PDB file of C-alpha atoms in Angstrom:
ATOM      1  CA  UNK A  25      10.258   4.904 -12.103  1.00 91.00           C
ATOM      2  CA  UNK A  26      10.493   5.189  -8.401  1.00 93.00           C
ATOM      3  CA  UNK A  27       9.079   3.647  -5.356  1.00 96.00           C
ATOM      4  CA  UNK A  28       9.736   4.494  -2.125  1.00 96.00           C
ATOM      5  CA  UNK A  29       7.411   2.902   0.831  1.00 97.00           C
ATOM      6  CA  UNK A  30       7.910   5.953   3.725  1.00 97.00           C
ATOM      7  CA  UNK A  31       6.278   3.888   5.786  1.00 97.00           C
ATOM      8  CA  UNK A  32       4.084   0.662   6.833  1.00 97.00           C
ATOM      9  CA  UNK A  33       2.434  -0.964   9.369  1.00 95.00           C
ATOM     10  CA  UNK A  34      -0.680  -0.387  11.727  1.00 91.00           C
ATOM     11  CA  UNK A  35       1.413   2.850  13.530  1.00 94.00           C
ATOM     12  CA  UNK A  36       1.424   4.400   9.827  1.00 97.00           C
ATOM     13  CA  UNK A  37       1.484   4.202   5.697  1.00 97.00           C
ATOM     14  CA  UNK A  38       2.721   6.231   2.898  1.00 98.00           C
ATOM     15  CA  UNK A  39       4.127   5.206  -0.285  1.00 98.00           C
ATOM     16  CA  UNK A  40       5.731   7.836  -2.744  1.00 98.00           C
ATOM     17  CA  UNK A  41       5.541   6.864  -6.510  1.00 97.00           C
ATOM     18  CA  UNK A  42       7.199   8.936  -9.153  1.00 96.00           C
ATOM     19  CA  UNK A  43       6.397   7.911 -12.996  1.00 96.00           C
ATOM     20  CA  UNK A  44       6.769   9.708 -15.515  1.00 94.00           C
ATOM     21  CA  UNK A  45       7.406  13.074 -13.687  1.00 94.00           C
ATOM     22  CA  UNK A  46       4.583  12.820 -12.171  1.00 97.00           C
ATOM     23  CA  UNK A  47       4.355  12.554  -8.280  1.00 98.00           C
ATOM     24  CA  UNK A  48       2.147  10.179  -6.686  1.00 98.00           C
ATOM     25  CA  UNK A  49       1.373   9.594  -2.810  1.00 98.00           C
ATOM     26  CA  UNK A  50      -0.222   6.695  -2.232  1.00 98.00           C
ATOM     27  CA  UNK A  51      -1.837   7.127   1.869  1.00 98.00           C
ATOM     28  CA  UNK A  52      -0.718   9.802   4.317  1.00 98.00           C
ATOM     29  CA  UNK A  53      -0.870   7.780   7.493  1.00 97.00           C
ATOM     30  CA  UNK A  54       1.962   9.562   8.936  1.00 98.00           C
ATOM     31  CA  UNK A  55       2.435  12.845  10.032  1.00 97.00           C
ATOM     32  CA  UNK A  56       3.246  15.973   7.559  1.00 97.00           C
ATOM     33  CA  UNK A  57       6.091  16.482   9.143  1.00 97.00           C
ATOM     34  CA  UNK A  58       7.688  13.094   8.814  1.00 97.00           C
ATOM     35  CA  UNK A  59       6.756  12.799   5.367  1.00 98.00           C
ATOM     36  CA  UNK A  60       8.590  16.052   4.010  1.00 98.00           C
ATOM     37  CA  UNK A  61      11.353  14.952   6.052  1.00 97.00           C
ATOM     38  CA  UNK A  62      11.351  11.601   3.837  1.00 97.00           C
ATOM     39  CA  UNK A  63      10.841  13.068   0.578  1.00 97.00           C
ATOM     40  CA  UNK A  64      13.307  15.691   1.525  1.00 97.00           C
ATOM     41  CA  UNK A  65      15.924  12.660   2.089  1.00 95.00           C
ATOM     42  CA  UNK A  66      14.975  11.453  -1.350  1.00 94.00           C
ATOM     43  CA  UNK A  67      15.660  14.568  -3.137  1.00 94.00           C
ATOM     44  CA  UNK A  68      11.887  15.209  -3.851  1.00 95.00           C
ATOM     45  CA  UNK A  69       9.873  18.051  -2.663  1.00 97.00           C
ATOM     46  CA  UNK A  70       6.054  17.450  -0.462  1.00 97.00           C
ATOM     47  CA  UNK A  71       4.937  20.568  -2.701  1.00 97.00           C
ATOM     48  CA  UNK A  72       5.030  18.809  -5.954  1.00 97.00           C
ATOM     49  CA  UNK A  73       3.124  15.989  -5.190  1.00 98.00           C
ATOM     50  CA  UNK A  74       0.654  15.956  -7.794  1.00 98.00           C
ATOM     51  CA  UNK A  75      -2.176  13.821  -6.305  1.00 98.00           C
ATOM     52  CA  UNK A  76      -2.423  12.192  -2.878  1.00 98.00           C
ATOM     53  CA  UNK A  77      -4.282   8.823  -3.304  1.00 98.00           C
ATOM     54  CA  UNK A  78      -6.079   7.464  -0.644  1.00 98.00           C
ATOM     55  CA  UNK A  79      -7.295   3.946  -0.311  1.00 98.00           C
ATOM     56  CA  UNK A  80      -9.388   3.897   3.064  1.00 97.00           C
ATOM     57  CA  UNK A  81     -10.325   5.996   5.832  1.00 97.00           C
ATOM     58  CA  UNK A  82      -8.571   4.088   8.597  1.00 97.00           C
ATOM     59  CA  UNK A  83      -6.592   6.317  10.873  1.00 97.00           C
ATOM     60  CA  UNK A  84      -2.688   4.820   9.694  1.00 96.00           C
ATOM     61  CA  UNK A  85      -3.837   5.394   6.179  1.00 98.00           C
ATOM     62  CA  UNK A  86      -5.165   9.419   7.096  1.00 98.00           C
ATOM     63  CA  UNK A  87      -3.116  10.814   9.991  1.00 97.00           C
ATOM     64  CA  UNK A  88      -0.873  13.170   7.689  1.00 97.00           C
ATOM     65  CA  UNK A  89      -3.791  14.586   5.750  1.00 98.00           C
ATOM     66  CA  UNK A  90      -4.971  17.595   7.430  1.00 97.00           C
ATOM     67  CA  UNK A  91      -1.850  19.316   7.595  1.00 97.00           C
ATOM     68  CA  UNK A  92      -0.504  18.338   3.888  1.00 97.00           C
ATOM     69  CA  UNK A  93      -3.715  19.809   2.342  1.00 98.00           C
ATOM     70  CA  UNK A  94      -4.113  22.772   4.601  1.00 97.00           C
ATOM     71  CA  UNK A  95      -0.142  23.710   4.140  1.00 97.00           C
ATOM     72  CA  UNK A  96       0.361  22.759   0.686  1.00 97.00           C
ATOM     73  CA  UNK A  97      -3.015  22.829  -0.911  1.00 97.00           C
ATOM     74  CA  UNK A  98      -2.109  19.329  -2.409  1.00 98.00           C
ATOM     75  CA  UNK A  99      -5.307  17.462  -4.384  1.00 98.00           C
ATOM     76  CA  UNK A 100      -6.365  14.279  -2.810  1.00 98.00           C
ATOM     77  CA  UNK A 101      -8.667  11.357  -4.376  1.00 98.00           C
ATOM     78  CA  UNK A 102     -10.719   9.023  -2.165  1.00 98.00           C
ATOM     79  CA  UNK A 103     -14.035   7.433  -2.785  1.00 98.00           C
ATOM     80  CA  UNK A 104     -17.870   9.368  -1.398  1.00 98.00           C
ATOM     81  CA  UNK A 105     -18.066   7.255   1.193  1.00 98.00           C
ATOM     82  CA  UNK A 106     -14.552   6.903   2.255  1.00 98.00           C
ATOM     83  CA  UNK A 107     -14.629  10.910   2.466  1.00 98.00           C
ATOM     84  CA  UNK A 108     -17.299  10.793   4.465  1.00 97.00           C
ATOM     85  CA  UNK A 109     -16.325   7.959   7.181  1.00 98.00           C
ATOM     86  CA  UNK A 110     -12.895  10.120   7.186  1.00 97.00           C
ATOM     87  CA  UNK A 111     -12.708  11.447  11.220  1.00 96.00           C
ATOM     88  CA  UNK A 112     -10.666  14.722   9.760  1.00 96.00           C
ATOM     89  CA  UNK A 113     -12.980  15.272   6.997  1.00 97.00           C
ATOM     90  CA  UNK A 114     -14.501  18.781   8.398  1.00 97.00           C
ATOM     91  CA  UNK A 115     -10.909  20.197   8.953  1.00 97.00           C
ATOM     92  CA  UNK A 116      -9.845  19.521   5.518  1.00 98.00           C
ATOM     93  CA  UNK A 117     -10.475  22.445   2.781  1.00 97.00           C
ATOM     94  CA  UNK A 118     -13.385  21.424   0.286  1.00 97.00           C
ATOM     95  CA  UNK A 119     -11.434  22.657  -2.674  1.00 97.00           C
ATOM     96  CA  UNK A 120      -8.765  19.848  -1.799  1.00 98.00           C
ATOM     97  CA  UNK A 121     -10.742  17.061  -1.547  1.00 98.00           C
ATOM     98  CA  UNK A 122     -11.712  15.052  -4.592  1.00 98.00           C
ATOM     99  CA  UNK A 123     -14.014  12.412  -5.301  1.00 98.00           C
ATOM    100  CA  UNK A 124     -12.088   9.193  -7.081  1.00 98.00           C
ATOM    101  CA  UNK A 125     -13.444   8.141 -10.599  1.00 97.00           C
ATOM    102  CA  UNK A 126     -12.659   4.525 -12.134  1.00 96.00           C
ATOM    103  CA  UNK A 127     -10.345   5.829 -13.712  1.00 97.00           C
ATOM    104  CA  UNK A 128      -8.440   8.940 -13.159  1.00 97.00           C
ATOM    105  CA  UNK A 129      -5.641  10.755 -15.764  1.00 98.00           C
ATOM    106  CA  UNK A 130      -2.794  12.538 -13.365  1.00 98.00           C
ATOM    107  CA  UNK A 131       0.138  14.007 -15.367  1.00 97.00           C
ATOM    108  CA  UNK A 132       1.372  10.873 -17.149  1.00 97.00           C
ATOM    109  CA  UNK A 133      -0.144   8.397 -14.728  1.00 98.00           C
ATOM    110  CA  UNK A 134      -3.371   6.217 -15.464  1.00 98.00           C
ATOM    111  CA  UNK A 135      -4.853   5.820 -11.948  1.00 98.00           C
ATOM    112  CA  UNK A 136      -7.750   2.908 -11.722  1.00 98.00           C
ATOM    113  CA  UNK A 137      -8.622   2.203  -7.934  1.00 98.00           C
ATOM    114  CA  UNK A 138      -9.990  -1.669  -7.546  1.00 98.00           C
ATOM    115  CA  UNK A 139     -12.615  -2.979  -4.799  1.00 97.00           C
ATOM    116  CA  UNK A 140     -10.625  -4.754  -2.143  1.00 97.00           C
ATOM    117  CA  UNK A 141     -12.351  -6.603   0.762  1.00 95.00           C
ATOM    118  CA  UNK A 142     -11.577  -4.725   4.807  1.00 95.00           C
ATOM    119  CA  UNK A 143     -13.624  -3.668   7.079  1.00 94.00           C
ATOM    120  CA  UNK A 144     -13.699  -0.038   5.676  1.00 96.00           C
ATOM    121  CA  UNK A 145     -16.717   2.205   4.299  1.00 96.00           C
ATOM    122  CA  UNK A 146     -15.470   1.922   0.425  1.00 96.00           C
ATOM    123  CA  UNK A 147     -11.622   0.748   0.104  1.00 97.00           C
ATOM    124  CA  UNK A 148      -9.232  -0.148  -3.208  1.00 98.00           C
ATOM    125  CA  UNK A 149      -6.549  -0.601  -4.193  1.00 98.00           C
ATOM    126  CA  UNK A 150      -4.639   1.108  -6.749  1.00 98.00           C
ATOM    127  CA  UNK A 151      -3.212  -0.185 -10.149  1.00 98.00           C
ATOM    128  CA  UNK A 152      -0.560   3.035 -12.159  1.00 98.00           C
ATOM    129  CA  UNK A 153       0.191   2.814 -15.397  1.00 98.00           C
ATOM    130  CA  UNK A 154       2.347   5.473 -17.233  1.00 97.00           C
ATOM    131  CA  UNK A 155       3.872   3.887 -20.541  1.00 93.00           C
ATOM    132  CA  UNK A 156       4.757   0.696 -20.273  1.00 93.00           C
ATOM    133  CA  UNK A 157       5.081   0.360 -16.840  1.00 95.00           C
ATOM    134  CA  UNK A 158       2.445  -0.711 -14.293  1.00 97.00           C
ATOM    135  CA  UNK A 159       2.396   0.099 -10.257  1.00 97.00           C
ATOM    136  CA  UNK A 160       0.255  -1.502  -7.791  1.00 98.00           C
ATOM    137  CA  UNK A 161      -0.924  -1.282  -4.425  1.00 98.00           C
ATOM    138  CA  UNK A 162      -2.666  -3.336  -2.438  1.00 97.00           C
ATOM    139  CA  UNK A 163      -1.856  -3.454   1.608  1.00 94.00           C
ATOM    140  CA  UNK A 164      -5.243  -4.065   3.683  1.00 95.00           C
ATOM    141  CA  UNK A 165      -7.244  -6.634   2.505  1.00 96.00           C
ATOM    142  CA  UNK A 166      -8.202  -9.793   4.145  1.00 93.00           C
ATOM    143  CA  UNK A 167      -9.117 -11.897   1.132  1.00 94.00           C
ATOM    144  CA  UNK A 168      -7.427 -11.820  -2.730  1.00 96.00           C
ATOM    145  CA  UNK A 169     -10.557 -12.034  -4.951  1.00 95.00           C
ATOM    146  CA  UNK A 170     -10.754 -12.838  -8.545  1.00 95.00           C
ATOM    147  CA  UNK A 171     -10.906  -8.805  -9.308  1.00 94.00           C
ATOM    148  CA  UNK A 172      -7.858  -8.283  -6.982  1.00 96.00           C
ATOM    149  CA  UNK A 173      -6.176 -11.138  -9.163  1.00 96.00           C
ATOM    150  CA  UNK A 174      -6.959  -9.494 -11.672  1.00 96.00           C
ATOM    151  CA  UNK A 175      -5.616  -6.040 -10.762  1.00 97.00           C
ATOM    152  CA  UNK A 176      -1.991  -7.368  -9.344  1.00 98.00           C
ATOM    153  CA  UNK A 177      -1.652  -8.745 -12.445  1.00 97.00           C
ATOM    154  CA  UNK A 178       1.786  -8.244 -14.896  1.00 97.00           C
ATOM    155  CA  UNK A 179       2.676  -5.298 -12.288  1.00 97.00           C
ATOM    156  CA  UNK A 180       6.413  -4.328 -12.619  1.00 95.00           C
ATOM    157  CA  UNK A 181       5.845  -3.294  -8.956  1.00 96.00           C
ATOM    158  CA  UNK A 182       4.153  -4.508  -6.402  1.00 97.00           C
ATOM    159  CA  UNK A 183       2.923  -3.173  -2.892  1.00 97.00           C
ATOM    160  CA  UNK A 184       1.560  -5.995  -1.366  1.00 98.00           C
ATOM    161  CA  UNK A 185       0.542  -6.871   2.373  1.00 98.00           C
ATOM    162  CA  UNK A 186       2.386  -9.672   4.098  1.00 98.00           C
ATOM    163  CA  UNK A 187       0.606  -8.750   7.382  1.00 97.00           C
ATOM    164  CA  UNK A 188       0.520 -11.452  10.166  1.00 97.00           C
ATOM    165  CA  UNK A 189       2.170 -14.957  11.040  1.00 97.00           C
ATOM    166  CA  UNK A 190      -1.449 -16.898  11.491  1.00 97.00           C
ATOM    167  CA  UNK A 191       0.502 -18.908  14.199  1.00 97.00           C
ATOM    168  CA  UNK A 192       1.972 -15.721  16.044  1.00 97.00           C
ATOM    169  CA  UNK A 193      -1.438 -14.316  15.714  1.00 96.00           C
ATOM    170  CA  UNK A 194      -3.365 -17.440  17.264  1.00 96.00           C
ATOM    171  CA  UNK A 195      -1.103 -17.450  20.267  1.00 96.00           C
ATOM    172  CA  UNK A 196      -0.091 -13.732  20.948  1.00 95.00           C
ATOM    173  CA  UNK A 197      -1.729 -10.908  23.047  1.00 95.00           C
ATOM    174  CA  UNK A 198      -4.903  -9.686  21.381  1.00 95.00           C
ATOM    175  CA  UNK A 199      -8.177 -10.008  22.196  1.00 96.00           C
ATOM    176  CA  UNK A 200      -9.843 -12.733  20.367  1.00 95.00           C
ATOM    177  CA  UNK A 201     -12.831  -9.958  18.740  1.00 95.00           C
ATOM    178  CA  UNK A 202      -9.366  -8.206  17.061  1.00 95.00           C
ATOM    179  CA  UNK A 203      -7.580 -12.002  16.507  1.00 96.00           C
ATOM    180  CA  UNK A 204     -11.272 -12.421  14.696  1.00 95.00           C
ATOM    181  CA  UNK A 205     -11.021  -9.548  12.690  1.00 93.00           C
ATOM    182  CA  UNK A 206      -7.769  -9.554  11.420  1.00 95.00           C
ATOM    183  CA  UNK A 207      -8.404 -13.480  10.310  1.00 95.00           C
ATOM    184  CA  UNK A 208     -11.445 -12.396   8.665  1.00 95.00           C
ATOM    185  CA  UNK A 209     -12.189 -11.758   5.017  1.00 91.00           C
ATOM    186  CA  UNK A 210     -12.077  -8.319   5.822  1.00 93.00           C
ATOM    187  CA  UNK A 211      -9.337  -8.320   7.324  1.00 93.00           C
ATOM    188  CA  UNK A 212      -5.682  -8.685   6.939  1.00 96.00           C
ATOM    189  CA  UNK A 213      -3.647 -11.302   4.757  1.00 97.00           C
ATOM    190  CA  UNK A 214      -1.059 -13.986   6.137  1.00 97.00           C
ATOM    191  CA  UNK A 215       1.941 -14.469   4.955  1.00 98.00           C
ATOM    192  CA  UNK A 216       1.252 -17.494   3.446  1.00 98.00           C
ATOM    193  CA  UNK A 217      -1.689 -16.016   1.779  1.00 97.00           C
ATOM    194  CA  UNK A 218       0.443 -13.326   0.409  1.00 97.00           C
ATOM    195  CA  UNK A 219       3.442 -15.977  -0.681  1.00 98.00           C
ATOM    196  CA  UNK A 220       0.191 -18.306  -2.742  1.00 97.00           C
ATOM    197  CA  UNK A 221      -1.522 -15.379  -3.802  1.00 97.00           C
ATOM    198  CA  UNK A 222       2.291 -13.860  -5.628  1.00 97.00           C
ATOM    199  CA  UNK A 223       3.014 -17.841  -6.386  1.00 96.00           C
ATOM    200  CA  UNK A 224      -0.138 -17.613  -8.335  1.00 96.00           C
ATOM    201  CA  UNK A 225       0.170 -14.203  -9.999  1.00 96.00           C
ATOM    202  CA  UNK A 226       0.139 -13.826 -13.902  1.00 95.00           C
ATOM    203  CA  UNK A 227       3.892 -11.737 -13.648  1.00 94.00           C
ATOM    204  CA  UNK A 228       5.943 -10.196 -16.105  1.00 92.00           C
ATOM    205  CA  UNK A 229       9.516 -11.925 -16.283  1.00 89.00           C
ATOM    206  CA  UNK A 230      10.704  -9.782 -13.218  1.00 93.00           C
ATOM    207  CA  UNK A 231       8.528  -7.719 -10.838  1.00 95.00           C
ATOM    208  CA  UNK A 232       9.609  -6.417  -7.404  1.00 95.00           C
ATOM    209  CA  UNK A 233       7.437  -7.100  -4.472  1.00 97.00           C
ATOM    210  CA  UNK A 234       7.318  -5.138  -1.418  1.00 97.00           C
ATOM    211  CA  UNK A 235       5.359  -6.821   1.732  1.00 98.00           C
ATOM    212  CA  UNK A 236       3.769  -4.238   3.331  1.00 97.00           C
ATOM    213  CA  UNK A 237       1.813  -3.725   6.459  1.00 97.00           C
ATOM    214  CA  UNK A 238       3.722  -6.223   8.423  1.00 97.00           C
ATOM    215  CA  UNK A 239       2.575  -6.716  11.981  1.00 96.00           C
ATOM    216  CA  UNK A 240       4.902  -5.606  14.856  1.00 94.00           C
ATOM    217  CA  UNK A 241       3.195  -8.142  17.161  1.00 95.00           C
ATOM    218  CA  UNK A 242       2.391 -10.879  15.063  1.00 97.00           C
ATOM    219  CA  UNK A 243       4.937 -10.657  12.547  1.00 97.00           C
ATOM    220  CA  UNK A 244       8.447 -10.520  11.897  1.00 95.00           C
ATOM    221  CA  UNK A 245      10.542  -8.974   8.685  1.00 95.00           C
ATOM    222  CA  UNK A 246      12.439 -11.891   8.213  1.00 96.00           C
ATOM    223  CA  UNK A 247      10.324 -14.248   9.063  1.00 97.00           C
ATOM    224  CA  UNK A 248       7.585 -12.697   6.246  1.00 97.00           C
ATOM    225  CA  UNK A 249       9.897 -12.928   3.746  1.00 98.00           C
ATOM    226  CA  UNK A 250      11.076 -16.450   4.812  1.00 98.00           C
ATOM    227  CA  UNK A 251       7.522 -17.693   4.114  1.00 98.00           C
ATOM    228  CA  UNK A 252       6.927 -15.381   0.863  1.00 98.00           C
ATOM    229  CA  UNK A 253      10.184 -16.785   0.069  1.00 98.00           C
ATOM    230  CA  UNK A 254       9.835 -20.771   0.732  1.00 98.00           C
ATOM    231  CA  UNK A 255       6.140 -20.852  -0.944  1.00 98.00           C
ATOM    232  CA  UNK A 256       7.494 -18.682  -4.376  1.00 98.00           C
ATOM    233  CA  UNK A 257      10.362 -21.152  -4.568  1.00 97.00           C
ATOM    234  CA  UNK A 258       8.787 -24.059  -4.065  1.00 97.00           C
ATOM    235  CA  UNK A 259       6.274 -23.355  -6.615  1.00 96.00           C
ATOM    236  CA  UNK A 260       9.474 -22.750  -9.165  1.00 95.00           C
ATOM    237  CA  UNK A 261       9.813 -19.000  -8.829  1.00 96.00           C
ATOM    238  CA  UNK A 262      13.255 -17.710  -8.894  1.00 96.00           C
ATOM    239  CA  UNK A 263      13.827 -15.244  -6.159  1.00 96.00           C
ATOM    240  CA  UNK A 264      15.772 -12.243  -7.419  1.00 92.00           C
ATOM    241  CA  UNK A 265      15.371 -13.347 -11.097  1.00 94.00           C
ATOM    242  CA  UNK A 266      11.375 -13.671 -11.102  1.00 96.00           C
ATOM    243  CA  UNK A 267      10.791 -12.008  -7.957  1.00 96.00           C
ATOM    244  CA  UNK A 268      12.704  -9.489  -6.131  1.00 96.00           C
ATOM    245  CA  UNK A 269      11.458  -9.214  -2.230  1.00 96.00           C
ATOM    246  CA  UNK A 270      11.740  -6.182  -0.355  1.00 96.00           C
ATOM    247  CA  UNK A 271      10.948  -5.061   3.366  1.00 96.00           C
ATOM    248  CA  UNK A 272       8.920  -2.360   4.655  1.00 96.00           C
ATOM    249  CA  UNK A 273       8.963  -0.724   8.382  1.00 95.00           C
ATOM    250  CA  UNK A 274       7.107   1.045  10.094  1.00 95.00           C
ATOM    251  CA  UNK A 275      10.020   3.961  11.246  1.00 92.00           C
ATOM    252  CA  UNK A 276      12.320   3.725   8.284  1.00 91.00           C
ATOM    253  CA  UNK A 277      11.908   4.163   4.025  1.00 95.00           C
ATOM    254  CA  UNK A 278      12.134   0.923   2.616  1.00 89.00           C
ATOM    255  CA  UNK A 279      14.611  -0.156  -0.110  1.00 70.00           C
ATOM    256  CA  UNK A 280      14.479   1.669  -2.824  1.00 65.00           C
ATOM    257  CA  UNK A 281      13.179   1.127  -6.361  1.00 61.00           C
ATOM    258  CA  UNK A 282      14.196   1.915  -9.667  1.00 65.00           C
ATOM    259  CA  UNK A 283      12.840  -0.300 -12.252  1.00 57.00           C
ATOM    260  CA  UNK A 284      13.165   0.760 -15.837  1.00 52.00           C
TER     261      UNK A 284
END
């Protein structure tokens, strides 16, 4: 099992999963172009992606999609009204774009999206399973509910957001409408919330966490995984025995990931 985060943060988002054989992007936020380049680095092709999975309609989450489904006729899965709030929908070939069941069979991957709380027209989440192993993403939501608990649950992997310092937010540059949203429910989670909400997690005995979505102007890689770090420990978590941490950027693949 691999995980590879291409990329994260409001300029961008893609995630490449490969379980089982089988292929997975989760987002194509970034361009075509920059996402063959990274698979091509990785010693995986952009042509045998076997499903794009798409979790909103938000620009950084849709950016690359036009040109991987036009130029490699590549399936992608989104929700009714997520394709239909999508600003690139009309360019995109019909036969390409698929509506997401609850649950969703792709080679030897179980997909089953999950209801997470942004200001989007129908977004999840996404839990993988493909033997034993389980996969999950979960990078803009502004509130953990009982169902998103639920979903992060015994993960082996986890994509999670670690979006904004609440203190870097309060005091920076933006607006106070977009300070508003991101605090909201439907918005983005702290880093605090994300350290409590992994603190809290039913885990297995060792699951790797990526924080995702980090902020470039309210946020800080080290200083995410600092407070991930300080709240997991205090609460008797053992990083790198429990919990392995890893970093995502928004111009550079993450760490990578194999887990078996």
């Amino acid at each position: 099992m691999q995980i590879h985060v291409l990329a994260s943060g409001s300029t961008g988002n893609a995630t490449y999963i490969e379980m089982e054989n089988t292929k997975l992007l989760v987002d194509a936020g970034i361009s075509a172009r920059r996402i063959k380049q990274s698979l091509d680095k990785l010693g995986a092709k952009v042509e045998d992606i076997d499903g794009i999975l798409i979790t909103h309609e938000h620009r950084d989450h849709v950016n690359g999609l036009t040109t991987l489904l036009k130029k490699y006729n590549l399936p992608a899965y989104a929700r009714p009204d997520t394709w239909q709030s999508m600003y690139c929908r009309a360019a995109l070939p019909d036969e390409c774009c698929r509506l997401l069941p609850e649950s969703l069979d792709i080679g030897k991957v179980k997909v089953e999206p999950f209801s997470i709380s942004h200001d989007a027209a129908d977004p999840v989440g996404f839990r993988l399973f493909a033997g034993d192993s389980k996969v999950s993403v979960a990078t803009d939501l502004g509130f953990v509910t009982p169902t998103v608990k639920d979903a992060l649950s015994l993960s082996d992997v986890l994509v999670f957001e670690s979006n904004h310092d609440v203190d870097m937010l309060k005091n920076g540059s933006y607006p106070w409408p977009l300070k508003k949203r991101i605090l909201s429910n439907r918005g983005h989670l702290a880093n605090t919330d994300a350290g409590w909400t992994l603190a809290r997690l039913n885990r297995k005995a060792h699951t790797h966490v990526f924080l995702a979505h980090l902020s470039q102007e309210n946020n800080r890689p080290e200083l995410a995984e600092e407070t991930v770090a300080d709240i997991l420990t205090t609460q008797g978590c053992r990083l790198g025995e429990d919990v392995t941490l890893h970093l995502t950027y928004p111009e550079k693949i993450s760490g990578i990931c194999e887990h078996k």
